[in-house]
PDB file of C-alpha atoms in Angstrom:
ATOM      1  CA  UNK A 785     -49.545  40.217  11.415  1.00 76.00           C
ATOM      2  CA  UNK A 786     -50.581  39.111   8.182  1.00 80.00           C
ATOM      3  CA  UNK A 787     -47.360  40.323   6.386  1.00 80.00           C
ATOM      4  CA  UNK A 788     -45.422  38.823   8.932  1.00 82.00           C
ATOM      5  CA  UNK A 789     -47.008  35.134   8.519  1.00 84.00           C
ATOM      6  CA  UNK A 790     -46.764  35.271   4.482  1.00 83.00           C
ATOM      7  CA  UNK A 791     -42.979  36.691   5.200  1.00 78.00           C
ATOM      8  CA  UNK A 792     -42.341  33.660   7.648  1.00 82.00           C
ATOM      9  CA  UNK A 793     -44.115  31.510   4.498  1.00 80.00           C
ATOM     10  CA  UNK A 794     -42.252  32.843   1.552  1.00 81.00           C
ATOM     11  CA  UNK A 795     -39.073  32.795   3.914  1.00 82.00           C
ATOM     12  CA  UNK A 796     -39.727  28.996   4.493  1.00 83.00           C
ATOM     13  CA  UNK A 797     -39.906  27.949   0.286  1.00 83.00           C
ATOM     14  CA  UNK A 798     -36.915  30.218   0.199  1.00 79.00           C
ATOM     15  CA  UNK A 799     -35.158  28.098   2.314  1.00 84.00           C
ATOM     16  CA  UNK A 800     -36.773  24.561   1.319  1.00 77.00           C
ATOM     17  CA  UNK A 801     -35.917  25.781  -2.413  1.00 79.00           C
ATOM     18  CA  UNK A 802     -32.175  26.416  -1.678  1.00 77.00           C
ATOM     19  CA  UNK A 803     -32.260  22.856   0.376  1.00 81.00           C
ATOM     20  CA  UNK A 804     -33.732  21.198  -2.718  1.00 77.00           C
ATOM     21  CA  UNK A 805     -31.717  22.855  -5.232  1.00 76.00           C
ATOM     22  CA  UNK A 806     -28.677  21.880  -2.954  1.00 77.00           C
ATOM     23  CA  UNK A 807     -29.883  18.306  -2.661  1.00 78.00           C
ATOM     24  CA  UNK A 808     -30.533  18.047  -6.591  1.00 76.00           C
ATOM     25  CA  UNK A 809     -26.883  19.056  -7.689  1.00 77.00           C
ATOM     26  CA  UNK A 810     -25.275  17.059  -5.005  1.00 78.00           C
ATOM     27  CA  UNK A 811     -27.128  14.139  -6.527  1.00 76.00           C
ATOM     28  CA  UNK A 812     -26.254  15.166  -9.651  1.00 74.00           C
ATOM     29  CA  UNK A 813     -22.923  15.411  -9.379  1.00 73.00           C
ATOM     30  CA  UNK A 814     -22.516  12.440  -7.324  1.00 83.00           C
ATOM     31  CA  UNK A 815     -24.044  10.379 -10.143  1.00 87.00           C
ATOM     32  CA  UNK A 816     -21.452  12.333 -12.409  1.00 88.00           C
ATOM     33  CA  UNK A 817     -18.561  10.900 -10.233  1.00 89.00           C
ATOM     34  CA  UNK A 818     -19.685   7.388 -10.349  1.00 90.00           C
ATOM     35  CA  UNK A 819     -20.333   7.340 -14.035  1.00 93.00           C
ATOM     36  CA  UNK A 820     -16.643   8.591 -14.292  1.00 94.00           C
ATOM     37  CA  UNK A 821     -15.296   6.053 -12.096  1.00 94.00           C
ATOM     38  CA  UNK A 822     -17.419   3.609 -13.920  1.00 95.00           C
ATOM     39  CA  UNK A 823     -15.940   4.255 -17.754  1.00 95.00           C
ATOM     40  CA  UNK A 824     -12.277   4.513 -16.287  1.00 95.00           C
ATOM     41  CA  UNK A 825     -12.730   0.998 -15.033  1.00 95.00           C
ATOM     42  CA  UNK A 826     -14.213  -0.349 -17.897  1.00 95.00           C
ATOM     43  CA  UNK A 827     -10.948   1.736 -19.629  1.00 96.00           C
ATOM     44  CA  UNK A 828      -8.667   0.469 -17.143  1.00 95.00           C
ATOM     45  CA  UNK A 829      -9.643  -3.321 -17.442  1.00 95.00           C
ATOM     46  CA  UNK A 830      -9.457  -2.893 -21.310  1.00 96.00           C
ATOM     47  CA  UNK A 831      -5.799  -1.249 -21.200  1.00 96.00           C
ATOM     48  CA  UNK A 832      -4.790  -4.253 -18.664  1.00 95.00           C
ATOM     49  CA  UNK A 833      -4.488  -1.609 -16.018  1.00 94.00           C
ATOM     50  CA  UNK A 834      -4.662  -3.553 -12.725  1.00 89.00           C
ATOM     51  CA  UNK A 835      -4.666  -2.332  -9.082  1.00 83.00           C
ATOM     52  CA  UNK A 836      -6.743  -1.616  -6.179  1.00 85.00           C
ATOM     53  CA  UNK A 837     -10.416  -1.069  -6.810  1.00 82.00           C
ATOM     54  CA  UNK A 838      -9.814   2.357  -5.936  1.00 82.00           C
ATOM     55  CA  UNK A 839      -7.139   2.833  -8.793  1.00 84.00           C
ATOM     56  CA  UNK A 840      -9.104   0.937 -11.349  1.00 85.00           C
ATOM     57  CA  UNK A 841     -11.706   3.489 -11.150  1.00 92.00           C
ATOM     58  CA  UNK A 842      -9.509   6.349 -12.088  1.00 91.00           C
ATOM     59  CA  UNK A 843      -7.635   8.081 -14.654  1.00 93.00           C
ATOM     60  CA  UNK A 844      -4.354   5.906 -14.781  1.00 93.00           C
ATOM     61  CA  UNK A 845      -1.356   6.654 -17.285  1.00 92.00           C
ATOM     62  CA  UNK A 846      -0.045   3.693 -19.532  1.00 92.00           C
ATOM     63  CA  UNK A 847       2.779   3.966 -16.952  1.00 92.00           C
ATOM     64  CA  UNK A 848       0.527   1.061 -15.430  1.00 92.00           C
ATOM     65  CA  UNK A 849       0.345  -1.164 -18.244  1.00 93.00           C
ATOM     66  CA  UNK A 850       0.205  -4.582 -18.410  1.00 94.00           C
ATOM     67  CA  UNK A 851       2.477  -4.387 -21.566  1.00 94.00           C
ATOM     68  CA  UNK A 852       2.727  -8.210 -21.917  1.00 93.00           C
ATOM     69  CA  UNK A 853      -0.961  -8.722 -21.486  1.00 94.00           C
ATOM     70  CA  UNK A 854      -2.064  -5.916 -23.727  1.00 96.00           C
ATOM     71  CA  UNK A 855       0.349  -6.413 -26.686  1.00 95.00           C
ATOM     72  CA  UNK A 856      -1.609 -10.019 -26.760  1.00 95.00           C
ATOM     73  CA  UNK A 857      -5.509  -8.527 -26.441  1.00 96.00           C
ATOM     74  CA  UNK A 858      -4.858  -5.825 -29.239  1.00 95.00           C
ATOM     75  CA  UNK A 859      -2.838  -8.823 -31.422  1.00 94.00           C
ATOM     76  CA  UNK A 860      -6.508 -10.569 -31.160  1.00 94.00           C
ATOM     77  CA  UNK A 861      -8.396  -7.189 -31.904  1.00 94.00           C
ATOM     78  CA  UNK A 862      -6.659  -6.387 -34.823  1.00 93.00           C
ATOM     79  CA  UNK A 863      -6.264  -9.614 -36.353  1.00 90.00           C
ATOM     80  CA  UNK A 864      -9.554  -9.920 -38.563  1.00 76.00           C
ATOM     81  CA  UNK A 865      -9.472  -5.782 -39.045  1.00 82.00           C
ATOM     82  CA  UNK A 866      -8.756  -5.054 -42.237  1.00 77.00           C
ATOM     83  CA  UNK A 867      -9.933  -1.624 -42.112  1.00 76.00           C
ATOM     84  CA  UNK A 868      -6.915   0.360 -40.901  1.00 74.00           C
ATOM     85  CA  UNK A 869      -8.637   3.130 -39.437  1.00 68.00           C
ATOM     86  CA  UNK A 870     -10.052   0.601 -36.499  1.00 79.00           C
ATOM     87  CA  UNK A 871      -6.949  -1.064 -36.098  1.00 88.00           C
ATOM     88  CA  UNK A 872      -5.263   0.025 -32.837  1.00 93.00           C
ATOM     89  CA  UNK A 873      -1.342   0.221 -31.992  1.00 93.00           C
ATOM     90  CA  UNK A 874       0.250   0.235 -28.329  1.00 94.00           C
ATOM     91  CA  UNK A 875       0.880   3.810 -29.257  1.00 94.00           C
ATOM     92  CA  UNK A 876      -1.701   4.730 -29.780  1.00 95.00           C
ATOM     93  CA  UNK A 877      -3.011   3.895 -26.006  1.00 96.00           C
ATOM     94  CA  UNK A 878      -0.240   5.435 -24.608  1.00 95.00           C
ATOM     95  CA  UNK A 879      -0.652   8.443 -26.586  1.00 95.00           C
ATOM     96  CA  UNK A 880      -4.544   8.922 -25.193  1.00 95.00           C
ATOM     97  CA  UNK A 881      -3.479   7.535 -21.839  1.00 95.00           C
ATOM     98  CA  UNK A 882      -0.777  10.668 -22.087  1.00 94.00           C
ATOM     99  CA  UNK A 883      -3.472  13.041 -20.956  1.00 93.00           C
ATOM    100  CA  UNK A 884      -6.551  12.681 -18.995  1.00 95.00           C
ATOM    101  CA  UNK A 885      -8.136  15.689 -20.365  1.00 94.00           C
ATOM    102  CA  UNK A 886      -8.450  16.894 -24.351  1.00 90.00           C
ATOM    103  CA  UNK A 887      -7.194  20.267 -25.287  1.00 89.00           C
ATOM    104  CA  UNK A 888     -10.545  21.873 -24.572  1.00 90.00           C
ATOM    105  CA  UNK A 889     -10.666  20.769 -21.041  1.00 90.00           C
ATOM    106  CA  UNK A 890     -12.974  18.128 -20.967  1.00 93.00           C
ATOM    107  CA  UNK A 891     -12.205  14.390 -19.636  1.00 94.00           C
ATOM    108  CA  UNK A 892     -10.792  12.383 -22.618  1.00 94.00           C
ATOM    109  CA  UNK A 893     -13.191   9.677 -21.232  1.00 95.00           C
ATOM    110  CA  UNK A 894     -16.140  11.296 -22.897  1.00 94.00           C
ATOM    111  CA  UNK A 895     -14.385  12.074 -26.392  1.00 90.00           C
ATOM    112  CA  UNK A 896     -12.410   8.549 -27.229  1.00 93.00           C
ATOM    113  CA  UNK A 897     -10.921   8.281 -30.492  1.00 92.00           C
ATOM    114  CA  UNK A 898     -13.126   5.837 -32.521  1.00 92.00           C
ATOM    115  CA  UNK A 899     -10.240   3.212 -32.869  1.00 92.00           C
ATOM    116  CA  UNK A 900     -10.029   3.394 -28.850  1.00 95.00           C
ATOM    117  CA  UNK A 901     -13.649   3.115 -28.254  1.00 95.00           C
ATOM    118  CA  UNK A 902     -14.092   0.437 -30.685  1.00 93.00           C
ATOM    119  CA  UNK A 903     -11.277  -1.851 -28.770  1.00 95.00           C
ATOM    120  CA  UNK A 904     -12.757  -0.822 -25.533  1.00 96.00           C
ATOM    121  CA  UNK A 905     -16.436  -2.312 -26.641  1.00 95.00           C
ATOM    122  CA  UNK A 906     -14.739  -5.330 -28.231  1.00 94.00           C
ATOM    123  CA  UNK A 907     -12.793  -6.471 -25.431  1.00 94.00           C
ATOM    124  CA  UNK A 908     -15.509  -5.900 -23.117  1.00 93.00           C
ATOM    125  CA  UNK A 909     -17.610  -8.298 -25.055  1.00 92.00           C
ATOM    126  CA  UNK A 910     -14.942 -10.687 -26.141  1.00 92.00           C
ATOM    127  CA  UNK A 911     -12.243 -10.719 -23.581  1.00 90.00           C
ATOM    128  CA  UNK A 912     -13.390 -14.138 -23.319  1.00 91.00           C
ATOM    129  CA  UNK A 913     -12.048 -15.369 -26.364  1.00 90.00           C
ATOM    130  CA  UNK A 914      -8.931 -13.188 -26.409  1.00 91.00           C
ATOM    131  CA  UNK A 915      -8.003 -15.254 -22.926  1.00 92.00           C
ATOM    132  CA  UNK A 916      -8.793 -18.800 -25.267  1.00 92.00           C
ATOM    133  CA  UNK A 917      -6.068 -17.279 -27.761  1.00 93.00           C
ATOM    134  CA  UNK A 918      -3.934 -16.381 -24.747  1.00 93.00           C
ATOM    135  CA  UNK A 919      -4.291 -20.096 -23.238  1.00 93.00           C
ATOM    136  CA  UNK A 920      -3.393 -21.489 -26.463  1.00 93.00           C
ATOM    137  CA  UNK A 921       0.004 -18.673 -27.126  1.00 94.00           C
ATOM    138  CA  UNK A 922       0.894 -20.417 -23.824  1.00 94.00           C
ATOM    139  CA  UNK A 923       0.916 -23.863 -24.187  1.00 93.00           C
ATOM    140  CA  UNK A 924       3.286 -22.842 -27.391  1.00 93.00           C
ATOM    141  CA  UNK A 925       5.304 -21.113 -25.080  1.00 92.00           C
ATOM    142  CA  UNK A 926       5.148 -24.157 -22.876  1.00 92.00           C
ATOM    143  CA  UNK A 927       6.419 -26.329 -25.496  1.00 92.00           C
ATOM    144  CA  UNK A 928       9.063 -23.966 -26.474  1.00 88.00           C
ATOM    145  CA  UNK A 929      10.264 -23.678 -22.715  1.00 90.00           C
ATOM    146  CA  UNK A 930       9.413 -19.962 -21.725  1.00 87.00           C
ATOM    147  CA  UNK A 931       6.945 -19.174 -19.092  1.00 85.00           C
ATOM    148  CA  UNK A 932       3.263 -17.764 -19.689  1.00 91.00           C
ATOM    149  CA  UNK A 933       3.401 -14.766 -21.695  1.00 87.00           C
ATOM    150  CA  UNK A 934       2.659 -12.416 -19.170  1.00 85.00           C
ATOM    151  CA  UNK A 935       5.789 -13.049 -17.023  1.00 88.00           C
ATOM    152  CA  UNK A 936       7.349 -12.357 -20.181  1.00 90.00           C
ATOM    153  CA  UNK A 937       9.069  -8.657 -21.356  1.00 90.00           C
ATOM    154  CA  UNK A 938       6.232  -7.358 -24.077  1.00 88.00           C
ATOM    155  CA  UNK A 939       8.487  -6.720 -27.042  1.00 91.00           C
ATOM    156  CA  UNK A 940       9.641 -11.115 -26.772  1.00 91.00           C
ATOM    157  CA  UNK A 941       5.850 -11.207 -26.470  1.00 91.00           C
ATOM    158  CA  UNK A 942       5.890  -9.514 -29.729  1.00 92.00           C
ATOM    159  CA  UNK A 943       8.646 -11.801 -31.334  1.00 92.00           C
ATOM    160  CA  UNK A 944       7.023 -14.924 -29.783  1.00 92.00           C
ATOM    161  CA  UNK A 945       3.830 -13.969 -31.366  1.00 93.00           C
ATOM    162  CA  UNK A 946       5.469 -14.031 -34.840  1.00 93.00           C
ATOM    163  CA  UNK A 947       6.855 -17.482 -34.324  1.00 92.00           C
ATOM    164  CA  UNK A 948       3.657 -18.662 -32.677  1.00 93.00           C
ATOM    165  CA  UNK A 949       1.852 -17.772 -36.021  1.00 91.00           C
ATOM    166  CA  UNK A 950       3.927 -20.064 -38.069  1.00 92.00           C
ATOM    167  CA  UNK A 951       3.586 -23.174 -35.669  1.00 90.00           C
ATOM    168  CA  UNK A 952       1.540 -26.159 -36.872  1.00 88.00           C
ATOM    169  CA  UNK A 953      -0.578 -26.152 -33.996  1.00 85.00           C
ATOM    170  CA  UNK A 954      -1.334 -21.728 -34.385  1.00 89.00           C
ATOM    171  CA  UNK A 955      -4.855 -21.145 -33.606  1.00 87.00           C
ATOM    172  CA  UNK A 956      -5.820 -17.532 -34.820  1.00 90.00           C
ATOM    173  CA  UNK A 957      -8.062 -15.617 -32.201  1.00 89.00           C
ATOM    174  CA  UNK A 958     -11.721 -15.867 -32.805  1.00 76.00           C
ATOM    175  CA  UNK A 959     -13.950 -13.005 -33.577  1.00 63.00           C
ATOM    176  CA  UNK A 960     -17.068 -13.113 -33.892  1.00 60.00           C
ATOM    177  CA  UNK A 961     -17.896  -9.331 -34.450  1.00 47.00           C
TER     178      UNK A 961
END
């Protein structure tokens, strides 16, 4: 009788060990999920990746690109950068955004290249002031007679940036970092 009870006890923190264990990585990976889902959007709102709440918080290619939108936030990051090596190019998104995992298997989420991590904290912080640049590129574009600049193809984006910086009235983007 006695071997039976501690077999019927020993059974029992078997079972409530597996449960637990069970419970604990189900937890954990849940909170694994949502911290994914968390950096892609903060990725996906940097990149100008729009959508459905749903799409925001996953990997997206640069196939989803707000190219007009973009080409304007990274002309206001790299404007005061003089160090090259934190300066970031539209290709060089599109070349991370290429592959959602790195050559050793992990999520490129978790390994950014520094130049891509540093434009992701900046705009994050100062997205604020790259929309003040964008308000102002507008009301050039306004007086030049084209539409807002994201209605507009990216690479005239690109051109009307150029002419934008000669105009009397150019207001360079304001960083404060």
């Amino acid at each position: 009788m006695k071997k039976k009870i501690i077999f019927i006890g020993m059974t029992i923190i078997a079972i409530f060990s597996v449960i637990s264990f069970y419970i604990y990585q189900t937890k954990k990976s849940e909170e694994e999920k949502s911290r994914i889902a968390y950096l892609y959007e903060l990725q996906n709102e940097a990149f100008e990746i729009h959508g459905i709440y749903e799409e925001r918080c996953c990997f997206q290619t640069s196939e989803k690109i707000d190219l007009s939108m973009l080409v304007v936030d990274l002309y206001a990051y790299n404007y005061n950068r003089s160090d090259e090596q934190l300066r970031l190019s539209l290709e060089e998104i599109i070349d991370y955004l290429g592959d959602e995992y790195s050559s050793n298997g992990k999520l490129r989420v978790f390994s950014r290249p520094e130049n891509v991590e540093n434009y992701i904290v900046w705009f994050l912080n100062y997205k604020d002031k790259t929309r003040d640049f964008g308000r102002g590129l507008n009301a050039f574009l306004q007086k030049q007679g084209y539409e807002f600049y994201d209605d507009l193809n990216y690479n005239d984006v690109i051109e009307l940036l150029k002419e934008y910086e000669k105009d009397s009235e150019y207001v360079p983007p304001r960083q404060d970092n």
